[in-house]
């Protein structure tokens, strides 16, 4: 079904990400954008081979896919796509949108991303074509302001900024907490917490911080983009 009653075209949100792991910030952002634009569906698209994360280890694609399925299962508007995982080679947004445009020819696509990532959009592959394939939604933290020069260069009718309070959560912080032996309950969905523990995705590397031992061991490099 490609059109809603009254003739309006279907609106499909596309939320790409490494999801290593997926957390409540992702889910709240998707839910807020879904409601704001009255989207019929939000497709979560875990990256297959994230070229921009080549400086750190990334969990296997199947693990990230399954965590995303677990996290989104309770919301009937949310679905998970394998389009990037099943494509060979590095994952580029242009390929994601071309494939989804081909599979959803009669729907309007809304690509949901962080405002900080959107600020770098002109460094993405085939950037000029991106705006012809989808409407872009930049999710911002409260108080965030995009660089004026970048904002001026982006087609105003193809980008909307939406403030999401829950974006203070990051995947990198969740990974680091697990590696320090600290809890991630209520930062990520319960089922994802259990999946991470079962598959030992982010094994503890430093002593857990406690009242008796407040200073973490910083000998390990725990850096990494969300």
PDB file of C-alpha atoms in Angstrom:
ATOM      1  CA  UNK A   1       0.000   0.000   0.000  1.00  0.00           C
ATOM      2  CA  UNK A   2       1.622   3.248  -1.118  1.00  0.00           C
ATOM      3  CA  UNK A   3      -0.994   5.902  -0.347  1.00  0.00           C
ATOM      4  CA  UNK A   4      -3.110   6.767   2.659  1.00  0.00           C
ATOM      5  CA  UNK A   5      -6.836   7.509   2.577  1.00  0.00           C
ATOM      6  CA  UNK A   6      -7.378  10.888   0.981  1.00  0.00           C
ATOM      7  CA  UNK A   7      -4.555  10.364  -1.490  1.00  0.00           C
ATOM      8  CA  UNK A   8      -1.604  11.473   0.643  1.00  0.00           C
ATOM      9  CA  UNK A   9       1.601   9.661  -0.237  1.00  0.00           C
ATOM     10  CA  UNK A  10       3.068   7.398   2.395  1.00  0.00           C
ATOM     11  CA  UNK A  11       5.794   8.928   4.513  1.00  0.00           C
ATOM     12  CA  UNK A  12       8.656   6.667   5.520  1.00  0.00           C
ATOM     13  CA  UNK A  13      11.306   7.683   8.022  1.00  0.00           C
ATOM     14  CA  UNK A  14      14.809   6.305   7.526  1.00  0.00           C
ATOM     15  CA  UNK A  15      17.018   6.207  10.601  1.00  0.00           C
ATOM     16  CA  UNK A  16      20.487   5.013   9.722  1.00  0.00           C
ATOM     17  CA  UNK A  17      23.148   4.363  12.321  1.00  0.00           C
ATOM     18  CA  UNK A  18      25.772   1.986  13.607  1.00  0.00           C
ATOM     19  CA  UNK A  19      23.531   1.177  16.608  1.00  0.00           C
ATOM     20  CA  UNK A  20      26.453  -0.150  18.625  1.00  0.00           C
ATOM     21  CA  UNK A  21      24.383  -0.363  20.749  1.00  0.00           C
ATOM     22  CA  UNK A  22      21.011   1.181  19.984  1.00  0.00           C
ATOM     23  CA  UNK A  23      19.797   3.250  22.952  1.00  0.00           C
ATOM     24  CA  UNK A  24      16.778   5.192  24.159  1.00  0.00           C
ATOM     25  CA  UNK A  25      18.052   8.392  22.542  1.00  0.00           C
ATOM     26  CA  UNK A  26      17.671   6.755  19.117  1.00  0.00           C
ATOM     27  CA  UNK A  27      14.192   5.495  19.968  1.00  0.00           C
ATOM     28  CA  UNK A  28      12.948   8.789  21.395  1.00  0.00           C
ATOM     29  CA  UNK A  29      14.296  10.687  18.373  1.00  0.00           C
ATOM     30  CA  UNK A  30      12.562   8.307  15.966  1.00  0.00           C
ATOM     31  CA  UNK A  31       9.310   8.513  17.928  1.00  0.00           C
ATOM     32  CA  UNK A  32       9.383  12.317  18.067  1.00  0.00           C
ATOM     33  CA  UNK A  33      10.083  12.639  14.337  1.00  0.00           C
ATOM     34  CA  UNK A  34       7.403  10.051  13.533  1.00  0.00           C
ATOM     35  CA  UNK A  35       4.829  12.075  15.430  1.00  0.00           C
ATOM     36  CA  UNK A  36       6.032  15.459  14.124  1.00  0.00           C
ATOM     37  CA  UNK A  37       5.821  14.458  10.460  1.00  0.00           C
ATOM     38  CA  UNK A  38       2.998  11.903  10.841  1.00  0.00           C
ATOM     39  CA  UNK A  39       5.213   9.198   9.365  1.00  0.00           C
ATOM     40  CA  UNK A  40       3.544   5.926   8.452  1.00  0.00           C
ATOM     41  CA  UNK A  41       6.687   3.965   9.278  1.00  0.00           C
ATOM     42  CA  UNK A  42      10.221   4.450  10.525  1.00  0.00           C
ATOM     43  CA  UNK A  43      12.845   2.117   9.077  1.00  0.00           C
ATOM     44  CA  UNK A  44      15.903   1.626  11.268  1.00  0.00           C
ATOM     45  CA  UNK A  45      18.855   0.829   9.004  1.00  0.00           C
ATOM     46  CA  UNK A  46      21.950  -0.539  10.775  1.00  0.00           C
ATOM     47  CA  UNK A  47      25.108   0.194   8.797  1.00  0.00           C
ATOM     48  CA  UNK A  48      26.891  -2.745   7.250  1.00  0.00           C
ATOM     49  CA  UNK A  49      30.489  -1.521   7.031  1.00  0.00           C
ATOM     50  CA  UNK A  50      30.595   2.020   8.474  1.00  0.00           C
ATOM     51  CA  UNK A  51      33.482   3.673   6.606  1.00  0.00           C
ATOM     52  CA  UNK A  52      33.587   6.647   9.004  1.00  0.00           C
ATOM     53  CA  UNK A  53      34.189   4.330  12.000  1.00  0.00           C
ATOM     54  CA  UNK A  54      37.311   2.659  10.601  1.00  0.00           C
ATOM     55  CA  UNK A  55      39.352   3.997  13.527  1.00  0.00           C
ATOM     56  CA  UNK A  56      37.672   1.686  16.046  1.00  0.00           C
ATOM     57  CA  UNK A  57      36.327  -1.839  16.347  1.00  0.00           C
ATOM     58  CA  UNK A  58      32.640  -2.142  15.509  1.00  0.00           C
ATOM     59  CA  UNK A  59      30.464  -5.006  16.730  1.00  0.00           C
ATOM     60  CA  UNK A  60      29.428  -7.553  14.062  1.00  0.00           C
ATOM     61  CA  UNK A  61      26.609  -6.379  11.818  1.00  0.00           C
ATOM     62  CA  UNK A  62      24.320  -9.260  12.784  1.00  0.00           C
ATOM     63  CA  UNK A  63      24.642  -8.391  16.479  1.00  0.00           C
ATOM     64  CA  UNK A  64      23.833  -4.747  15.790  1.00  0.00           C
ATOM     65  CA  UNK A  65      20.903  -5.765  13.589  1.00  0.00           C
ATOM     66  CA  UNK A  66      19.460  -8.107  16.223  1.00  0.00           C
ATOM     67  CA  UNK A  67      19.829  -5.504  18.985  1.00  0.00           C
ATOM     68  CA  UNK A  68      17.913  -3.067  16.781  1.00  0.00           C
ATOM     69  CA  UNK A  69      15.158  -5.619  16.148  1.00  0.00           C
ATOM     70  CA  UNK A  70      14.843  -6.248  19.896  1.00  0.00           C
ATOM     71  CA  UNK A  71      14.759  -2.531  20.705  1.00  0.00           C
ATOM     72  CA  UNK A  72      12.102  -1.628  18.132  1.00  0.00           C
ATOM     73  CA  UNK A  73       9.814  -4.672  18.395  1.00  0.00           C
ATOM     74  CA  UNK A  74       7.236  -3.056  20.699  1.00  0.00           C
ATOM     75  CA  UNK A  75       6.441  -0.105  18.403  1.00  0.00           C
ATOM     76  CA  UNK A  76       4.180  -1.002  15.449  1.00  0.00           C
ATOM     77  CA  UNK A  77       5.485   2.019  13.502  1.00  0.00           C
ATOM     78  CA  UNK A  78       9.096   0.816  13.721  1.00  0.00           C
ATOM     79  CA  UNK A  79      10.714  -1.718  11.391  1.00  0.00           C
ATOM     80  CA  UNK A  80      14.314  -2.729  10.730  1.00  0.00           C
ATOM     81  CA  UNK A  81      15.871  -2.960   7.265  1.00  0.00           C
ATOM     82  CA  UNK A  82      18.825  -5.116   6.217  1.00  0.00           C
ATOM     83  CA  UNK A  83      19.469  -3.020   3.111  1.00  0.00           C
ATOM     84  CA  UNK A  84      22.915  -1.844   4.291  1.00  0.00           C
ATOM     85  CA  UNK A  85      23.945  -5.048   6.059  1.00  0.00           C
ATOM     86  CA  UNK A  86      23.261  -7.181   2.983  1.00  0.00           C
ATOM     87  CA  UNK A  87      25.107  -4.846   0.588  1.00  0.00           C
ATOM     88  CA  UNK A  88      28.797  -5.566   0.016  1.00  0.00           C
ATOM     89  CA  UNK A  89      31.395  -2.878   0.655  1.00  0.00           C
ATOM     90  CA  UNK A  90      31.416   0.261   2.793  1.00  0.00           C
ATOM     91  CA  UNK A  91      28.055   1.787   3.723  1.00  0.00           C
ATOM     92  CA  UNK A  92      27.293   5.170   2.187  1.00  0.00           C
ATOM     93  CA  UNK A  93      24.056   7.068   2.758  1.00  0.00           C
ATOM     94  CA  UNK A  94      23.646   7.684  -0.968  1.00  0.00           C
ATOM     95  CA  UNK A  95      23.465   3.913  -1.592  1.00  0.00           C
ATOM     96  CA  UNK A  96      20.989   3.481   1.266  1.00  0.00           C
ATOM     97  CA  UNK A  97      18.657   6.126  -0.121  1.00  0.00           C
ATOM     98  CA  UNK A  98      18.955   4.938  -3.722  1.00  0.00           C
ATOM     99  CA  UNK A  99      18.016   1.402  -2.679  1.00  0.00           C
ATOM    100  CA  UNK A 100      15.127   2.554  -0.493  1.00  0.00           C
ATOM    101  CA  UNK A 101      13.870   4.913  -3.188  1.00  0.00           C
ATOM    102  CA  UNK A 102      13.807   1.949  -5.595  1.00  0.00           C
ATOM    103  CA  UNK A 103      11.898  -0.224  -3.110  1.00  0.00           C
ATOM    104  CA  UNK A 104       9.513   2.580  -2.049  1.00  0.00           C
ATOM    105  CA  UNK A 105       8.887   4.450  -5.333  1.00  0.00           C
ATOM    106  CA  UNK A 106       5.587   5.990  -4.223  1.00  0.00           C
ATOM    107  CA  UNK A 107       6.626   7.084  -0.719  1.00  0.00           C
ATOM    108  CA  UNK A 108       8.284  10.239   0.552  1.00  0.00           C
ATOM    109  CA  UNK A 109      11.479   9.431   2.474  1.00  0.00           C
ATOM    110  CA  UNK A 110      12.551  11.331   5.585  1.00  0.00           C
ATOM    111  CA  UNK A 111      16.179  10.671   6.512  1.00  0.00           C
ATOM    112  CA  UNK A 112      16.667  11.102  10.268  1.00  0.00           C
ATOM    113  CA  UNK A 113      20.151  11.939  11.499  1.00  0.00           C
ATOM    114  CA  UNK A 114      21.954  13.880  14.180  1.00  0.00           C
ATOM    115  CA  UNK A 115      22.446  17.575  13.557  1.00  0.00           C
ATOM    116  CA  UNK A 116      26.195  17.179  14.113  1.00  0.00           C
ATOM    117  CA  UNK A 117      26.326  14.592  11.315  1.00  0.00           C
ATOM    118  CA  UNK A 118      24.147  16.786   9.116  1.00  0.00           C
ATOM    119  CA  UNK A 119      26.667  19.594   9.530  1.00  0.00           C
ATOM    120  CA  UNK A 120      29.167  17.413   7.618  1.00  0.00           C
ATOM    121  CA  UNK A 121      26.751  16.405   4.874  1.00  0.00           C
ATOM    122  CA  UNK A 122      28.734  18.057   2.083  1.00  0.00           C
ATOM    123  CA  UNK A 123      31.609  15.663   2.812  1.00  0.00           C
ATOM    124  CA  UNK A 124      29.342  12.680   2.144  1.00  0.00           C
ATOM    125  CA  UNK A 125      29.503  10.781  -1.138  1.00  0.00           C
ATOM    126  CA  UNK A 126      27.343  12.332  -3.900  1.00  0.00           C
ATOM    127  CA  UNK A 127      26.055  14.899  -1.422  1.00  0.00           C
ATOM    128  CA  UNK A 128      24.201  16.971  -4.006  1.00  0.00           C
ATOM    129  CA  UNK A 129      22.010  14.008  -4.981  1.00  0.00           C
ATOM    130  CA  UNK A 130      20.992  13.252  -1.389  1.00  0.00           C
ATOM    131  CA  UNK A 131      18.488  16.097  -1.197  1.00  0.00           C
ATOM    132  CA  UNK A 132      16.675  14.849  -4.299  1.00  0.00           C
ATOM    133  CA  UNK A 133      16.092  11.464  -2.673  1.00  0.00           C
ATOM    134  CA  UNK A 134      14.814  12.423   0.775  1.00  0.00           C
ATOM    135  CA  UNK A 135      13.743  15.137   3.145  1.00  0.00           C
ATOM    136  CA  UNK A 136      16.395  15.463   5.873  1.00  0.00           C
ATOM    137  CA  UNK A 137      15.558  15.776   9.567  1.00  0.00           C
ATOM    138  CA  UNK A 138      18.359  16.931  11.854  1.00  0.00           C
ATOM    139  CA  UNK A 139      17.832  15.912  15.483  1.00  0.00           C
ATOM    140  CA  UNK A 140      19.420  18.394  17.864  1.00  0.00           C
ATOM    141  CA  UNK A 141      20.214  18.562  21.533  1.00  0.00           C
ATOM    142  CA  UNK A 142      18.686  21.505  23.421  1.00  0.00           C
ATOM    143  CA  UNK A 143      20.704  24.656  22.736  1.00  0.00           C
ATOM    144  CA  UNK A 144      22.508  23.266  19.665  1.00  0.00           C
ATOM    145  CA  UNK A 145      23.135  25.706  16.818  1.00  0.00           C
ATOM    146  CA  UNK A 146      24.455  24.598  13.442  1.00  0.00           C
ATOM    147  CA  UNK A 147      27.252  26.549  11.803  1.00  0.00           C
ATOM    148  CA  UNK A 148      25.586  29.402   9.912  1.00  0.00           C
ATOM    149  CA  UNK A 149      27.615  28.837   6.735  1.00  0.00           C
ATOM    150  CA  UNK A 150      26.649  25.158   6.560  1.00  0.00           C
ATOM    151  CA  UNK A 151      23.018  25.897   7.331  1.00  0.00           C
ATOM    152  CA  UNK A 152      22.904  28.498   4.562  1.00  0.00           C
ATOM    153  CA  UNK A 153      24.282  26.006   2.029  1.00  0.00           C
ATOM    154  CA  UNK A 154      21.648  23.349   2.762  1.00  0.00           C
ATOM    155  CA  UNK A 155      18.413  23.647   0.740  1.00  0.00           C
ATOM    156  CA  UNK A 156      15.970  25.163   3.240  1.00  0.00           C
ATOM    157  CA  UNK A 157      12.987  23.257   1.857  1.00  0.00           C
ATOM    158  CA  UNK A 158      14.749  19.891   2.252  1.00  0.00           C
ATOM    159  CA  UNK A 159      15.934  20.087   5.871  1.00  0.00           C
ATOM    160  CA  UNK A 160      14.045  20.456   9.157  1.00  0.00           C
ATOM    161  CA  UNK A 161      15.688  20.681  12.579  1.00  0.00           C
ATOM    162  CA  UNK A 162      13.893  18.995  15.496  1.00  0.00           C
ATOM    163  CA  UNK A 163      15.025  19.381  19.124  1.00  0.00           C
ATOM    164  CA  UNK A 164      15.183  16.070  21.035  1.00  0.00           C
ATOM    165  CA  UNK A 165      15.937  16.342  24.792  1.00  0.00           C
ATOM    166  CA  UNK A 166      16.935  12.652  25.144  1.00  0.00           C
ATOM    167  CA  UNK A 167      19.909  13.010  22.791  1.00  0.00           C
ATOM    168  CA  UNK A 168      22.242  13.460  25.761  1.00  0.00           C
ATOM    169  CA  UNK A 169      22.629   9.649  25.596  1.00  0.00           C
ATOM    170  CA  UNK A 170      25.322   8.320  23.243  1.00  0.00           C
ATOM    171  CA  UNK A 171      26.336   4.854  22.072  1.00  0.00           C
ATOM    172  CA  UNK A 172      29.982   5.582  22.875  1.00  0.00           C
ATOM    173  CA  UNK A 173      29.075   6.392  26.495  1.00  0.00           C
ATOM    174  CA  UNK A 174      27.078   3.153  26.756  1.00  0.00           C
ATOM    175  CA  UNK A 175      30.043   1.145  25.426  1.00  0.00           C
ATOM    176  CA  UNK A 176      32.453   2.874  27.780  1.00  0.00           C
ATOM    177  CA  UNK A 177      30.198   2.268  30.773  1.00  0.00           C
ATOM    178  CA  UNK A 178      30.050  -1.454  29.992  1.00  0.00           C
ATOM    179  CA  UNK A 179      33.820  -1.598  29.595  1.00  0.00           C
ATOM    180  CA  UNK A 180      34.173   0.023  33.022  1.00  0.00           C
ATOM    181  CA  UNK A 181      31.733  -2.473  34.506  1.00  0.00           C
ATOM    182  CA  UNK A 182      29.045   0.180  35.033  1.00  0.00           C
ATOM    183  CA  UNK A 183      25.313  -0.396  34.410  1.00  0.00           C
ATOM    184  CA  UNK A 184      23.528   0.684  31.245  1.00  0.00           C
ATOM    185  CA  UNK A 185      20.029  -0.094  32.471  1.00  0.00           C
ATOM    186  CA  UNK A 186      17.532   2.628  31.456  1.00  0.00           C
ATOM    187  CA  UNK A 187      20.015   3.994  28.899  1.00  0.00           C
ATOM    188  CA  UNK A 188      19.306   1.163  26.452  1.00  0.00           C
ATOM    189  CA  UNK A 189      16.213  -1.078  26.223  1.00  0.00           C
ATOM    190  CA  UNK A 190      16.073  -4.002  28.655  1.00  0.00           C
ATOM    191  CA  UNK A 191      16.251  -6.604  25.901  1.00  0.00           C
ATOM    192  CA  UNK A 192      19.385  -4.977  24.485  1.00  0.00           C
ATOM    193  CA  UNK A 193      21.034  -4.951  27.933  1.00  0.00           C
ATOM    194  CA  UNK A 194      20.402  -8.695  28.137  1.00  0.00           C
ATOM    195  CA  UNK A 195      21.655  -9.291  24.581  1.00  0.00           C
ATOM    196  CA  UNK A 196      24.870  -7.372  25.270  1.00  0.00           C
ATOM    197  CA  UNK A 197      25.470  -9.406  28.437  1.00  0.00           C
ATOM    198  CA  UNK A 198      24.714 -12.746  26.762  1.00  0.00           C
ATOM    199  CA  UNK A 199      27.061 -12.087  23.847  1.00  0.00           C
ATOM    200  CA  UNK A 200      29.691 -10.192  25.879  1.00  0.00           C
ATOM    201  CA  UNK A 201      29.818  -7.433  23.268  1.00  0.00           C
ATOM    202  CA  UNK A 202      31.645  -4.807  25.339  1.00  0.00           C
ATOM    203  CA  UNK A 203      33.746  -6.769  27.854  1.00  0.00           C
ATOM    204  CA  UNK A 204      34.957  -5.006  30.972  1.00  0.00           C
ATOM    205  CA  UNK A 205      38.450  -3.546  30.548  1.00  0.00           C
ATOM    206  CA  UNK A 206      38.871  -1.326  33.602  1.00  0.00           C
ATOM    207  CA  UNK A 207      37.955  -1.588  37.303  1.00  0.00           C
ATOM    208  CA  UNK A 208      34.457  -0.458  38.127  1.00  0.00           C
ATOM    209  CA  UNK A 209      34.243   2.962  39.752  1.00  0.00           C
ATOM    210  CA  UNK A 210      32.852   2.855  43.294  1.00  0.00           C
ATOM    211  CA  UNK A 211      32.810   5.138  46.320  1.00  0.00           C
ATOM    212  CA  UNK A 212      35.976   3.387  47.498  1.00  0.00           C
ATOM    213  CA  UNK A 213      37.644   3.525  44.056  1.00  0.00           C
ATOM    214  CA  UNK A 214      36.246   6.578  42.226  1.00  0.00           C
ATOM    215  CA  UNK A 215      39.049   7.032  39.711  1.00  0.00           C
ATOM    216  CA  UNK A 216      38.868   4.803  36.615  1.00  0.00           C
ATOM    217  CA  UNK A 217      41.894   3.186  35.031  1.00  0.00           C
ATOM    218  CA  UNK A 218      42.536   5.326  31.930  1.00  0.00           C
ATOM    219  CA  UNK A 219      45.252   3.159  30.394  1.00  0.00           C
ATOM    220  CA  UNK A 220      42.868   1.871  27.720  1.00  0.00           C
ATOM    221  CA  UNK A 221      41.719   3.954  24.771  1.00  0.00           C
ATOM    222  CA  UNK A 222      37.943   3.917  24.966  1.00  0.00           C
ATOM    223  CA  UNK A 223      37.352   6.632  22.414  1.00  0.00           C
ATOM    224  CA  UNK A 224      34.855   6.222  19.611  1.00  0.00           C
ATOM    225  CA  UNK A 225      32.128   8.117  17.826  1.00  0.00           C
ATOM    226  CA  UNK A 226      28.480   7.364  18.673  1.00  0.00           C
TER     227      UNK A 226
END
